[in-house]
XYZ file of C-alpha atoms in Angstrom:
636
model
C 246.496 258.109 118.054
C 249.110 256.888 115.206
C 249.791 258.997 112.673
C 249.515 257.122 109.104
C 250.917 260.822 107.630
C 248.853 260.240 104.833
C 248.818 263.705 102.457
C 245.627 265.787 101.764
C 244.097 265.893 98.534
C 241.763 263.497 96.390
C 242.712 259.891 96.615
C 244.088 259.728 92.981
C 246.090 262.587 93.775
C 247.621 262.097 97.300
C 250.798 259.846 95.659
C 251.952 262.933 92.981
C 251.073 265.398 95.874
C 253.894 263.674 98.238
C 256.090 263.466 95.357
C 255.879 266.858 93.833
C 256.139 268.179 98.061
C 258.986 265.527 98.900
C 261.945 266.738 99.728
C 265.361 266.289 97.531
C 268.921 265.813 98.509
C 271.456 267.192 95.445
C 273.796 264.800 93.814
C 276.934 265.982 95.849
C 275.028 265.660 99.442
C 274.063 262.024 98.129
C 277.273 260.669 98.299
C 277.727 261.648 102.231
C 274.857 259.738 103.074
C 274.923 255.899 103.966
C 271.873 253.441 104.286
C 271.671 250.026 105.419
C 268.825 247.322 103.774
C 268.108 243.908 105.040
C 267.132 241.381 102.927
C 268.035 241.236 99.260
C 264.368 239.613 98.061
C 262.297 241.909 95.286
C 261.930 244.551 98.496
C 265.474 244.523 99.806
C 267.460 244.439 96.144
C 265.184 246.667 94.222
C 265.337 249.082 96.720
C 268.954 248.968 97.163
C 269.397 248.912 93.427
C 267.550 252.072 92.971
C 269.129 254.424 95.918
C 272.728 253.575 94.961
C 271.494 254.286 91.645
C 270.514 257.924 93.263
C 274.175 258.060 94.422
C 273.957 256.520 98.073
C 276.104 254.401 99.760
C 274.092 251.566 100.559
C 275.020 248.151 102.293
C 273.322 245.317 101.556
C 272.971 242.625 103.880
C 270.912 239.018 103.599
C 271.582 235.151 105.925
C 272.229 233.339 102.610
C 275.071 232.687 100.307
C 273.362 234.897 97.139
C 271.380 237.474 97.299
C 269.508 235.243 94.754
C 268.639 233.069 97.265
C 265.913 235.526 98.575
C 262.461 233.482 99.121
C 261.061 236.105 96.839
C 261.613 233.094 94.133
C 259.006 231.167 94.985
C 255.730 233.319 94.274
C 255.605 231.228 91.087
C 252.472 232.533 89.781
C 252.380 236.383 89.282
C 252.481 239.795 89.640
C 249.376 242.059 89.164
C 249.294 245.278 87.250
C 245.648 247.590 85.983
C 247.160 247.959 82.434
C 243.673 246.191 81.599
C 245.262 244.443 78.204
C 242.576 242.185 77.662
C 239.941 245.238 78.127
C 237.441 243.648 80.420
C 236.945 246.532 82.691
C 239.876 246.552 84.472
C 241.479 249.946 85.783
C 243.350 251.388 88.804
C 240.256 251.595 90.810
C 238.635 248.739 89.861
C 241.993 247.101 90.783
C 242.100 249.122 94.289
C 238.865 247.773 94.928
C 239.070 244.649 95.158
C 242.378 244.880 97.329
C 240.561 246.589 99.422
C 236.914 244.123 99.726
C 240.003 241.104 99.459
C 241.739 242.503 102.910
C 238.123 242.785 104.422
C 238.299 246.495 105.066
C 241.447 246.404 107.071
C 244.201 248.512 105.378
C 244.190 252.047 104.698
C 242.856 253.533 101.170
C 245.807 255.654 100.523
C 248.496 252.546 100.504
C 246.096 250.606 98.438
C 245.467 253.195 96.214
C 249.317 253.953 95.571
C 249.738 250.147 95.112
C 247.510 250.087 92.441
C 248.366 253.161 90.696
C 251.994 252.125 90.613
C 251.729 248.976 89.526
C 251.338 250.194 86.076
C 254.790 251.412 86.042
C 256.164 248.025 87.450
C 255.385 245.998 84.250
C 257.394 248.278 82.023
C 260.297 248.632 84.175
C 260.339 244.509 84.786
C 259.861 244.430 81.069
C 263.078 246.945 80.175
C 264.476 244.258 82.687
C 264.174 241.542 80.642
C 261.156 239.404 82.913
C 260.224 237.244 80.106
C 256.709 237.660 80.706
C 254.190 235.142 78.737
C 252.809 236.711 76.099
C 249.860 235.874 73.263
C 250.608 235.085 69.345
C 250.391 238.586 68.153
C 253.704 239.391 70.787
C 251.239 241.279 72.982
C 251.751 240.456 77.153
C 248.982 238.130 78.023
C 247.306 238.324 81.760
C 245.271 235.499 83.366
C 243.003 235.807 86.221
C 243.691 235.289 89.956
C 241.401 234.577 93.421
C 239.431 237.314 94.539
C 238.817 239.266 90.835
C 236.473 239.121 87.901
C 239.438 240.243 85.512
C 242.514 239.280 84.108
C 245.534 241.283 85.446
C 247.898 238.668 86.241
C 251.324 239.123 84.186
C 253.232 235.683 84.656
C 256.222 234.173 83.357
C 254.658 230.491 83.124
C 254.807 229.446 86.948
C 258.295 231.315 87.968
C 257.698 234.701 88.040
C 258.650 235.297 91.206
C 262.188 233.901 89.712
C 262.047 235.954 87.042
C 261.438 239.490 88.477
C 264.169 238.181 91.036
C 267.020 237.919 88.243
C 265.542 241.630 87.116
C 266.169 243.003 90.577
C 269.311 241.280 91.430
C 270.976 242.236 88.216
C 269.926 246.144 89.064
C 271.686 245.341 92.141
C 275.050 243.626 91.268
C 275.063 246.520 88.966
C 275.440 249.058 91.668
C 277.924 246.314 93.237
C 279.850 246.923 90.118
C 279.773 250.594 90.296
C 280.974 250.662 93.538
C 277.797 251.802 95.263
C 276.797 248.606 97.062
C 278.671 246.624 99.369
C 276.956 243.116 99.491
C 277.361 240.717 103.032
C 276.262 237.709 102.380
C 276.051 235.257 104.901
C 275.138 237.832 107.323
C 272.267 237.895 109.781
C 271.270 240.878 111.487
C 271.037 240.135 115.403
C 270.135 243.951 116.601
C 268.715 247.355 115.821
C 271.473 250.530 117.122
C 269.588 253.495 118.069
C 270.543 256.762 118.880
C 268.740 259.443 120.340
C 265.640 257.223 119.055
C 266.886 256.875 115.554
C 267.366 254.025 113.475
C 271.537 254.419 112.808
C 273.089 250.899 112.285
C 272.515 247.312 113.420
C 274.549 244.068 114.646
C 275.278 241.458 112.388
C 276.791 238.112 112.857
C 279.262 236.601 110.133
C 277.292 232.797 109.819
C 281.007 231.599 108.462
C 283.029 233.500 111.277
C 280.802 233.742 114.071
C 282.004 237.524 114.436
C 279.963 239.965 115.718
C 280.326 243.043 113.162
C 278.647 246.789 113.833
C 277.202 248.462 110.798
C 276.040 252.303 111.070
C 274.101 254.098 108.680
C 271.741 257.231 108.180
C 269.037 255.419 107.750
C 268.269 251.535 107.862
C 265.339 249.553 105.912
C 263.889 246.373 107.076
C 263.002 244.058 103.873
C 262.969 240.842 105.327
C 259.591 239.100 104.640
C 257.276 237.789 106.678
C 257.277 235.080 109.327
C 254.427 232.007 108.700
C 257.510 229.959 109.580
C 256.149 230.090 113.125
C 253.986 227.335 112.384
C 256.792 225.441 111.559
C 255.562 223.471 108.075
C 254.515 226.135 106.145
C 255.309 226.819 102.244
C 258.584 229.108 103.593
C 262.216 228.201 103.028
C 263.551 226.674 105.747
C 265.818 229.518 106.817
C 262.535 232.195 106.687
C 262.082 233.858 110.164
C 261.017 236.920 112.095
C 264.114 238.175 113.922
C 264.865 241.349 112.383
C 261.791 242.906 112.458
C 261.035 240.989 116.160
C 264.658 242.804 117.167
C 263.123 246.079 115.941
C 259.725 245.214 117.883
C 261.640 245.091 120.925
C 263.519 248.632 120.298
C 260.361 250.506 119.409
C 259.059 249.583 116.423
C 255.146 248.519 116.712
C 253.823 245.238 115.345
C 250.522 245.541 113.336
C 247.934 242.945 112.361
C 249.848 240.076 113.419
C 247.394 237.121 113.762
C 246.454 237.710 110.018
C 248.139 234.779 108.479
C 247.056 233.917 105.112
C 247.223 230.242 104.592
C 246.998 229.226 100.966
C 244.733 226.531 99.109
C 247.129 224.807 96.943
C 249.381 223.631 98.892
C 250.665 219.903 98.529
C 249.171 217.951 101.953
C 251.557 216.820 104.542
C 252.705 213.443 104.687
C 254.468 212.526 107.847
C 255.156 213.423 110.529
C 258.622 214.307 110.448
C 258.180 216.541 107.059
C 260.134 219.835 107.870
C 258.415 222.214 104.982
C 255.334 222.200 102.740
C 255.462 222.819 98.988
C 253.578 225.447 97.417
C 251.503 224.896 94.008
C 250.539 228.105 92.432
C 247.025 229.926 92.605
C 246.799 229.821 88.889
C 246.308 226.418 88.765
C 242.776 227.431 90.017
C 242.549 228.630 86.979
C 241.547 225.657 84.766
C 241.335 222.879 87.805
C 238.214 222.701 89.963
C 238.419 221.685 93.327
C 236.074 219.339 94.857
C 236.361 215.978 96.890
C 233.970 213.069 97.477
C 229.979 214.067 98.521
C 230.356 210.872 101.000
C 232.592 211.174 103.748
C 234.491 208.544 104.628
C 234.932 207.649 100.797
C 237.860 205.160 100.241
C 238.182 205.002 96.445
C 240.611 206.518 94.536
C 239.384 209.960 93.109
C 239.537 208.827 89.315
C 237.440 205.872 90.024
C 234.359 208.589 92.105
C 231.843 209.163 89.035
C 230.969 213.554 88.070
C 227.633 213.101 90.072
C 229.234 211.818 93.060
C 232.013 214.801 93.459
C 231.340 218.072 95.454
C 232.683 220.990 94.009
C 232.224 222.420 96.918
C 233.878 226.212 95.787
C 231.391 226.250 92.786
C 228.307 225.496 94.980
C 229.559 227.929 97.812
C 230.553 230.771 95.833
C 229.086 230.782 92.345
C 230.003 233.858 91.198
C 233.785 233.261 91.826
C 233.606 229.497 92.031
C 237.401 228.277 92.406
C 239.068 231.912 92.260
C 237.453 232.802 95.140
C 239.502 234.422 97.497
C 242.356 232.340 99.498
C 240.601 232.588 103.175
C 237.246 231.934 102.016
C 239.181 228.786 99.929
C 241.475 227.714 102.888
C 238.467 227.995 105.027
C 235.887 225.412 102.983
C 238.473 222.986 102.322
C 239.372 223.141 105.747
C 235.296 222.253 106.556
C 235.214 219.547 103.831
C 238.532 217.813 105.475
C 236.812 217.732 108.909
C 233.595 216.950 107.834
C 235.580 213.885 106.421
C 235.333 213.747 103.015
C 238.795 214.626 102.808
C 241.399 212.842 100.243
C 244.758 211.006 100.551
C 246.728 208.466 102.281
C 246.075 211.290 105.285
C 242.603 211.981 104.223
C 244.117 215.588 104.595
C 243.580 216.857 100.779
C 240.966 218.030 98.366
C 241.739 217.172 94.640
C 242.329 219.789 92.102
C 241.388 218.182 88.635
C 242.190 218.962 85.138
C 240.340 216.549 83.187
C 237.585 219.370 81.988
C 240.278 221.667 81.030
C 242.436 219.309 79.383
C 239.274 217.704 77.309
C 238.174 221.304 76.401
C 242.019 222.895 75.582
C 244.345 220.216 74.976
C 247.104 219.146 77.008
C 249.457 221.415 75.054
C 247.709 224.189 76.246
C 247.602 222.730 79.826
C 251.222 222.426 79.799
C 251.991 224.950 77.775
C 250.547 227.515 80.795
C 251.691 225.125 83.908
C 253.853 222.525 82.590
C 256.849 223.046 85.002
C 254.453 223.264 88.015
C 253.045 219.388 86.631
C 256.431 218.202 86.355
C 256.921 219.556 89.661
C 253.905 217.547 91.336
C 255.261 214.449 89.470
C 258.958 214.839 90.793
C 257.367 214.797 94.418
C 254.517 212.512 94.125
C 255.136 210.240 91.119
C 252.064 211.032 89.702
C 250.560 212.285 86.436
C 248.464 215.542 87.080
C 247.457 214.990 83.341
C 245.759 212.007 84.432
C 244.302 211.997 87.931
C 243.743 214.807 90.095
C 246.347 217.159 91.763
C 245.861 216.455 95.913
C 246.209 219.969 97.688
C 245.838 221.428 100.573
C 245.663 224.850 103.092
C 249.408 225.391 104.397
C 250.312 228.572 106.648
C 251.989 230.815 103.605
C 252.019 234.444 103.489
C 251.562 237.292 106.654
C 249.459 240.313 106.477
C 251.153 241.564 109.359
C 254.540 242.952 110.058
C 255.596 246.359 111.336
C 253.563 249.389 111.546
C 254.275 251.696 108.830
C 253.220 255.214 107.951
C 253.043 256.652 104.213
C 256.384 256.893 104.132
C 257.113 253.123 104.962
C 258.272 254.496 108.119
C 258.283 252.530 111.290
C 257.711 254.150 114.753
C 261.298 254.252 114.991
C 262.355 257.787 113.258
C 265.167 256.181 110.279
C 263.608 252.886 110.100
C 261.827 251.652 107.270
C 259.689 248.391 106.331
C 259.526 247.050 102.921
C 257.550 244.270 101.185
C 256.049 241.493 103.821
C 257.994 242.956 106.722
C 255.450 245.558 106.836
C 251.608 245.101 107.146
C 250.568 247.984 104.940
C 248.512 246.883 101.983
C 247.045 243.845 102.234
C 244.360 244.352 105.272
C 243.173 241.030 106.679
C 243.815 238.547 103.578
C 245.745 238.732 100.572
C 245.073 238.671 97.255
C 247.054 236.461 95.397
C 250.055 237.925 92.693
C 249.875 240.711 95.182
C 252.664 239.888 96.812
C 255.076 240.161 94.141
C 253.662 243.621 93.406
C 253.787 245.070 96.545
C 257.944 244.341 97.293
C 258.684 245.855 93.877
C 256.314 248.419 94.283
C 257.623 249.181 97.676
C 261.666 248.990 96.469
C 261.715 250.157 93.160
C 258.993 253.217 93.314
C 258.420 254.407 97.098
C 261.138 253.850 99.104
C 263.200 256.197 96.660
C 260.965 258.939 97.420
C 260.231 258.770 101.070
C 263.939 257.310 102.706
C 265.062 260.722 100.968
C 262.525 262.761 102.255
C 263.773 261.930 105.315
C 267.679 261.984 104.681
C 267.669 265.447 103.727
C 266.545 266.089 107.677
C 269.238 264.133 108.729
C 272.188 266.061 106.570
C 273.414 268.375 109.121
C 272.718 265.736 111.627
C 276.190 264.503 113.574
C 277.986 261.781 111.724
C 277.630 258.494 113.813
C 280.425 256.206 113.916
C 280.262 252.057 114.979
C 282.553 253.596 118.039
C 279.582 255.413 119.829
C 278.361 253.599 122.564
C 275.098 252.685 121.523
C 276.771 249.858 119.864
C 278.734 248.290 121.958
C 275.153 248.530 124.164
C 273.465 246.693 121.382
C 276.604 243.840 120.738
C 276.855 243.134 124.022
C 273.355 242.382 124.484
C 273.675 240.198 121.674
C 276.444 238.289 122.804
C 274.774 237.781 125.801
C 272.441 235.924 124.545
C 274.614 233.184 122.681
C 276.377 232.991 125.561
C 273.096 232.181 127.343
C 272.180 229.764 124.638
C 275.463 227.711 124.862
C 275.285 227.513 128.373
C 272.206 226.360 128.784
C 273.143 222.675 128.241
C 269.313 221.152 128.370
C 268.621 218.070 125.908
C 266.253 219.255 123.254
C 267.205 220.524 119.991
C 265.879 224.197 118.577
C 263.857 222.246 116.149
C 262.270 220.561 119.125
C 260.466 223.536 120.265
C 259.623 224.913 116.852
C 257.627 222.057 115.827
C 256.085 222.179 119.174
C 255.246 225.836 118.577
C 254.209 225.242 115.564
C 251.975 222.704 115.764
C 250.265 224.623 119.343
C 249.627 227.438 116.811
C 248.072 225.749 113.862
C 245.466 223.843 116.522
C 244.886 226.768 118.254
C 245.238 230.104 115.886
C 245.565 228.462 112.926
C 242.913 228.700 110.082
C 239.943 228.834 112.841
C 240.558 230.343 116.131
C 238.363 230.532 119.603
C 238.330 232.576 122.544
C 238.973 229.475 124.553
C 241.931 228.350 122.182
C 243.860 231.230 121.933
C 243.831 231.574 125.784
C 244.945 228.051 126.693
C 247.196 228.900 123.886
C 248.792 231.258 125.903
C 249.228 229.772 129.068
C 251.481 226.540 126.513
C 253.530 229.184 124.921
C 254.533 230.918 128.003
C 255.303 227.129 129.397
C 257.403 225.962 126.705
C 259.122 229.304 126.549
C 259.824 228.375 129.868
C 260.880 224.948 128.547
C 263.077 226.825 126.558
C 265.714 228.546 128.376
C 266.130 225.379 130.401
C 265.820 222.749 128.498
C 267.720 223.981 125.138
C 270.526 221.980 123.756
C 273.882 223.907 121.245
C 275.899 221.834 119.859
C 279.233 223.482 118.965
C 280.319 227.008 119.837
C 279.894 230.232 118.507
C 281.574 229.819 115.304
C 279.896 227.991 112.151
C 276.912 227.358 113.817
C 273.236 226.118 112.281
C 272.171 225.380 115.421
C 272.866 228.504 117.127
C 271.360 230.736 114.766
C 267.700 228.606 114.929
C 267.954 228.681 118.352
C 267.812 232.568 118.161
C 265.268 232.210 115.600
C 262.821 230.240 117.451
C 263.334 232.552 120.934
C 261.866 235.164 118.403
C 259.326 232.959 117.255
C 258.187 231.901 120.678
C 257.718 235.785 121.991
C 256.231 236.409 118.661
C 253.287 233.427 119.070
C 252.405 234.775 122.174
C 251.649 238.048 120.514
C 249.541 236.237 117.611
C 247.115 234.993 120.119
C 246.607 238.484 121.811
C 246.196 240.283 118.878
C 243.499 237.421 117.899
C 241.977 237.618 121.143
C 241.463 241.371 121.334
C 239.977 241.440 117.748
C 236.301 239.701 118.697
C 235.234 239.553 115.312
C 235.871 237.507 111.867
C 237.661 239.016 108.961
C 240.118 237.896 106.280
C 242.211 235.289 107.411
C 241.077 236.095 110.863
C 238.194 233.528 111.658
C 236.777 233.575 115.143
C 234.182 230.686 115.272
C 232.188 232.989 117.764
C 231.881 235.636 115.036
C 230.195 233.860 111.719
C 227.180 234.051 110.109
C 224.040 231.227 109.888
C 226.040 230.349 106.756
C 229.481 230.079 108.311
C 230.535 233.331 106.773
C 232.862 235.588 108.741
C 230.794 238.143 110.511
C 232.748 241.555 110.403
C 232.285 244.235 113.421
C 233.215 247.569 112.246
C 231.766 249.561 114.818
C 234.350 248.251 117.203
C 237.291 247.138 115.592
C 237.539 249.076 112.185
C 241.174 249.461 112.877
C 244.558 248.259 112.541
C 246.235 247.146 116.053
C 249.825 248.402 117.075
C 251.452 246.667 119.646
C 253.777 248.343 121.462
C 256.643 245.888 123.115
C 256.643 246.671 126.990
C 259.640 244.262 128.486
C 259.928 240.692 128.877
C 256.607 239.084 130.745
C 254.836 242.691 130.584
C 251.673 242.002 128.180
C 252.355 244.932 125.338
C 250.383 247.571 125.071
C 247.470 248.285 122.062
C 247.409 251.332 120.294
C 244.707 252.008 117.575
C 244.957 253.229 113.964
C 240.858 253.938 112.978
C 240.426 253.274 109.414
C 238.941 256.057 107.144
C 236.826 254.917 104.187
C 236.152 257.747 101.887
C 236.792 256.273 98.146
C 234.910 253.192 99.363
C 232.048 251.480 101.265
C 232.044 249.613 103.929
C 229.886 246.392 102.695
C 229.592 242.721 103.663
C 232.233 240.768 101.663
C 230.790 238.058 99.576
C 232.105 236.311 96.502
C 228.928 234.111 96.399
């Protein structure tokens, strides 16, 4: 049985019950302590920020050449908060509600809760920050609605607020940098996990400019290194997104959770070739003045302006009239996905839906259209050459955002005593789907207000606990095994590039555990995986050596990625029913609806890694439900 160490009490109360119970460490004792975070997104920076703040030592580590760089920049469209400004009913529970009916029943009610409750805080500190958040005439913040909710508690800075609350957090952190308190590595890329006597104490990194191995130990070491859609190859990541920190953790104890719940997003630009590397992401709140829809005849070869009202299919409107086009991103991803193959699909690819602004624009005014989204329609033109004022936006579903990650408890504790999972890396509070401008709340939530109670809570267990040095042997356990493993790579002289086998995975995934998935798919999915794993090690081609090397570090990247799919697929194929993002086309109901089965699998799934070719184990966390009920989900 895992133990989610949730505390007792009411559900309202369990958050101040841990925190007036936690445990403190005194100034003096502070400074004697060192902790290691990975990844210097909204997770990894505002939670180093906040413990040097404390008075820690803390070492910062992230694979690009700022810690501005994080991909945290590109949730564009915003952050979510229960102040209920605009007084339509909103309020903390309301708000943990409909995080909890938008993940399908599949996270716990305590993480929710504390998500929700705290996100009340997180607009005033991003506002002492400086977040220029848009606000209405009379200087008051203004909010505007998102998928999956009846209110408006969205807090944006026009379509960059992911940018924005990025500046916040990294000046908090070059702060500490300032003060002495954080050491930053940039170009750094952490290869290994060091344990000793089970704990979390250090990890390897490898200098990207250098090629040197380097040992790093700490008291404590937190994981905030988002999640990995980049599996699927073109998916709205940055190129450089991957899973090998947390995979490296996976494979020293840590347990995976909830890993074939991959959100793909609606509005998404289509792809266009076949040698595209990346898909761009459009924000949600677009949905919020264009309607969706694409031609009622399939096959339909005219251009979407010239397609008269009566002959478009709003398709989100008709399906789900109480939401319309904010209706969740599964249940959006999904019917877009069933117009497209039903072939009434849009584009030189006939891969898109359009997104059209021509209502909104007659009824507001372009000023007001651009005036909320005007850098996210320059952005369309710059790509496309087109006028989004003028004829419809073409979008589609693109792999985007993952529910899973490591198991955590409370705490944001892995099953590795010392390590900790923040933000995306984790799987704690989004169940099986997402909601959107969640995503941005839950890494500052995570650094700025949780992590500073919990890692401590900890630490002060760990005070009179020997001081571990990079000389004990668990490290040079931990860097040899990792420079084993270039070696391997460089020596395996094959003839196909990293990139190679990525798009291959990539592409095996999407078609086979992609937006829809089948018992018969995700099996013959695992028997290509395993072969062009196999592929792989013998077929894999390095240029260069083990010095400035691009192609080294994918390679490592995509022998992650490869173990990882495998996983995906047996975590979809143990789970025989439909929920969130999760769509087995056994499990759906007359109306193509995903049918739910919480008599049997009312759970969250932790994998426990077993050794290479050894299928990993299953262990079960039930799912209470005490604040809530456990009801079909339906936006219609």
């Amino acid at each position: 049985m895992m133990d989610s160490k949730i505390p007792a009490g009411e559900l309202a109360d369990k958050w101040k019950n841990y925190k007036d119970s936690s445990n403190l460490i005194n100034p003096a004792n502070r400074k004697k302590l060192d902790i290691i975070v990975v990844g210097t997104g909204l997770a990894g920076a505002s939670c180093a920020a906040t413990l040097a703040e404390q008075g820690y030592n803390v070492k910062s580590f992230c694979f690009q050449d700022s810690a501005r760089r994080a991909h945290s920049v590109a949730a564009q469209g915003g952050v979510n908060a229960a102040k209920n400004y605009k007084n339509d009913g909103d309020s903390v529970f309301r708000m943990f509600h409909d995080t909890i009916k938008g993940g399908d029943f599949r996270s716990r009610e305590a993480n929710v809760y504390r998500l929700a409750e705290c996100s009340l805080a997180l607009i005033d500190q991003a506002v002492a920050q400086g977040v220029p958040f848009a606000r209405e005439y009379g200087g008051y913040l203004n909010n505007r609605s998102f998928g999956g909710v009846q209110v408006s508690r969205t807090f944006y800075a026009r379509g960059q607020t992911g940018q924005q609350l990025m500046v916040g957090a990294y000046q908090a952190l070059m702060r500490q940098v300032s003060a002495g308190k954080v050491q930053t590595y940039t170009r750094h890329e952490m290869l290994d996990l060091v344990l000793v006597d089970g704990k979390a104490r250090g990890i390897i990194a490898r200098n990207l400019e250098t090629g040197e191995i380097e040992r790093h130990a700490a008291n404590a070491v937190v994981l905030a290194t988002g999640g990995y859609g980049k599996v699927y190859y073109l998916s709205t990541l940055a190129m450089g997104c991957n899973t090998s920190a947390i995979w490296r953790a996976h494979k020293k104890g840590a347990f995976m959770s909830g890993v074939s719940w991959i959100q793909f997003h609606p509005t998404c630009l289509p792809q266009i070739g076949e040698t595209q590397s990346k898909l761009t992401l459009m924000s949600e709140s677009l949905r919020n003045d264009g309607r969706i829809w694409v031609p009622k005849k399939a096959g339909d070869e005219r251009v979407p302006n010239d397609i008269p009202e009566e002959e478009r299919d709003y398709y989100l409107e008709r399906r789900y009239p109480t939401f319309g086009n904010l209706s969740p991103r599964d249940i959006s991803s999904r019917a877009a996905k069933e117009r497209i193959d039903a072939g009434c699909g849009v584009g030189p690819m006939k891969n898109a839906v359009c997104l059209d602004f021509s209502k909104a624009i007659k009824e507001q005014g372009r000023d007001k259209i651009e005036e909320k989204y005007g850098n996210l329609f320059r952005m369309y033109d710059k790509i496309n050459g087109v006028d989004a004022y003028k004829e419809p936006m073409l979008i589609s579903p693109a792999a985007h955002f993952t529910m899973g990650g490591l198991w955590v408890d409370y705490n944001l504790m892995t099953t590795i005593p010392g390590l900790f999972a923040l933000g995306e890396a984790n799987f704690s509070d989004h169940g099986a789907n997402r909601l959107g401008a969640n995503s941005l709340l839950q890494s500052c939530v995570d650094g700025y207000f949780i992590a500073p109670y919990t890692i401590p809570n900890y630490l002060s267990g760990e005070l009179k606990a020997e001081k571990i040095t990079t000389e004990h042997p668990a490290f040079k356990e931990a860097e040899d095994a990792v420079q084993a493993q270039i070696i391997r790579f460089l020596n395996v002289d094959g003839h196909l590039s990293a990139d190679y086998f990525h798009k291959a995975l990539g592409k095996l995934l999407y078609d086979k555990c992609g937006l829809s998935r089948t018992k018969k798919s995700l099996e013959a999915a695992v028997i290509e995986i395993k072969a062009l794993k196999k592929s792989f090690d013998h077929e894999l081609k390095i240029p260069g050596d083990d010095q400035l090397n691009s192609e080294l570090e994918k390679a490592g990247r995509v022998a992650d990625f490869l173990e990882l799919g495998v996983l995906m697929c047996y975590d979809a194929l143990q789970r025989e029913e439909s929920c969130g993002a999760h769509f087995r086309e056994e499990y759906q109901t007359t109306e193509g609806e995903a049918l739910r089965n919480d008599e049997d699998f009312c759970y969250v799934s932790a994998w426990e890694w077993k050794g290479e070719e050894v299928q990993q184990e299953l262990h079960k966390e039930p799912l209470v439900f005490e604040a809530v009920k456990l009801t079909v989900r339906s936006y219609k």
